[in-house]
């Protein structure tokens, strides 16, 4: 472990650092517009204020696998009134439409998309299981027929001509003398290979927007016109085979995510009085008690009501070692029970378990397009028309200006048409991102979109909250000193009543201390949390507060006696309590650094992180002790939530990209001000899944370095894919311009590059720890 770089600095100075144009401030909270979708009120001239009604519906679009289909659907639906936003997942064939149901309905949207020639239907996770035999296996059957017919034509042609290679490579374009059996076999191969693409091609010509399918059909007709029957058959077979392999590879990327749900068992043993009965997990209701035997997977999220066992939570947290669970502990659906018998009370429905929500988040990442995806989509808009124009020039310029043969250059023009589709470019990024996010989720790191994964790859600074993030989050009360003659038990009774209602680690420490002392909480009439400072409540009509010295000062009370009583422990966290008239007591609370914190901070530096900062609302002495132990570069103490957000904004000004690592609750403002919000799921699993861009399910800081490595590896694979697609396209174009390319070479280059980038992206399914 590398040594600490000197003593951590205390950052001082006024909390300036303005927020950007994309930031808004609502009740003191900084919320980035792009991170939180806000439904705003709209105003129409001459009408009363009305709230915009928005509805979101998911559709399955069959054949949605390339940029042309996305652009086509966008153009079609942009004509419709009431469509607010469109998002596409080309890997899964999903379209998500945000619309105003008072102006347009889902049925109309479905019909509008279907009018383009693409089959559109409401999204259903069970749709694939409901497919017919032809829908499931039709591509395999037709590709096999096309391949067999092509092979038969080649063998027959080779036997009759005596020189198969010369017969295939010669392009006389005056019509080869083909035997009837060869022509028949080639026609069968062309028909079978183009069966699925012909309807799409016809629709594209109806729209006067030729796509890859139309270009292939043109090339097939051109090959038949020139008498290149065997080459036309080869073209049809290669295209059918490449499409089949592409469908398989995309299905593998999809299944990497949906397979996570298969770890949850289909049935559960529910305890009913003195017997058990098996019920489908989908019908399991919160409150039901299920019995989990050794070696079985836990069917639901819940709490252990009896028994003890080691539970392997690798599917949720990424940690391979089993965790000992006993009465009162929380367990998750899909985790593996070890050597003991557990009775678990379900706390969530099957559709709302932690595992189900992780899968939904990862499945929805394509709705948040990464910058590289946006670049590729913009590039493809200009690339295809430009190459179409080049194909026309290649076909007509040499014959018109240089007296070349029309047949030769018409053929080369068709080759360029086949090269013009940017499918490899379009598919290169989403398949890589989906594979990367699926493998990260299996390691207990949930990233909520490709955009956030790319942000993680560019991080230059990291800011940490202290309590519960760099520390264990389980502080202990070292001392409670009553003031002004108040009794120890009376003070603790009121403290327990307030702190039992809070989720802050300090509050849990006080509540735990009261329980250990055998003190019963007093009856509290009201409770109010004071953000970043403490809490207060009413006892028999008297307001009683608990919180930091800052809160005590705001109450107008003198803190000198409190600080004097705790001079012997300057590095502890100080909690005071009392009424508006006088202080009742002061507590010293200590927290210890996480065992992995120092190593995690050092690992971040090896990943190129320039600055590691700790932000805390605790006192300076306690903050300095933890900062020194974990080895951060600098720290800020005694901060309110809005001060943390301002500090993060200042770090962004200095370093450009900053991650804020917090608990997802008290640090929501700082996370919103950061480039990337990372939450530890060790406290408040429900909340962190909604507030952060990245969730560390295991609650281990060691996963941060993995996140950076994984994100940078993903960015590297995406760059490789884009380079592969562009280089192969360029090489094919050069060969076509010089007249040495053939139709089957063009298909091999185009579909070969698509398959190359797809399988290269699928390498990310294997995460490198």
Coordinates of N, CA and C in Angstrom, one line a residue, residues 22 57 129 185 252 254 264 318 335 475 480 556 619 669 695:
X22 N -27.4 24.6 -16.4 CA -28.2 23.4 -16.4 C -28.6 23.0 -15.0
X57 N -45.2 4.3 -22.5 CA -45.5 3.0 -22.9 C -44.4 2.3 -23.7
X129 N -41.5 -16.3 -25.6 CA -42.0 -17.6 -25.3 C -43.3 -17.9 -26.1
X185 N -31.2 -23.9 -58.8 CA -30.7 -23.9 -57.4 C -30.3 -22.5 -56.9
X252 N -27.8 -13.1 -27.2 CA -26.9 -13.4 -26.1 C -26.7 -12.2 -25.2
X254 N -28.8 -9.8 -24.7 CA -30.0 -9.6 -24.0 C -30.2 -10.6 -22.9
X264 N -33.7 -16.5 -9.4 CA -34.8 -16.5 -8.4 C -35.7 -17.8 -8.7
X318 N -21.9 -9.3 -5.3 CA -20.7 -9.6 -6.0 C -19.7 -10.2 -5.0
X335 N -30.5 -15.2 -3.8 CA -29.2 -15.6 -3.1 C -29.4 -17.0 -2.6
X475 N -21.2 4.0 14.4 CA -20.5 4.7 15.5 C -21.0 4.2 16.8
X480 N -21.7 10.0 27.7 CA -22.8 10.9 27.8 C -22.7 11.7 29.1
X556 N -29.1 29.7 20.2 CA -28.8 30.8 21.0 C -28.1 30.4 22.3
X619 N -17.3 17.5 13.1 CA -16.3 18.6 13.6 C -14.9 18.3 13.0
X669 N -27.9 16.3 -2.7 CA -27.6 17.5 -3.3 C -26.2 17.5 -3.9
X695 N -24.8 2.4 -8.2 CA -25.1 1.9 -6.8 C -24.1 0.7 -6.6

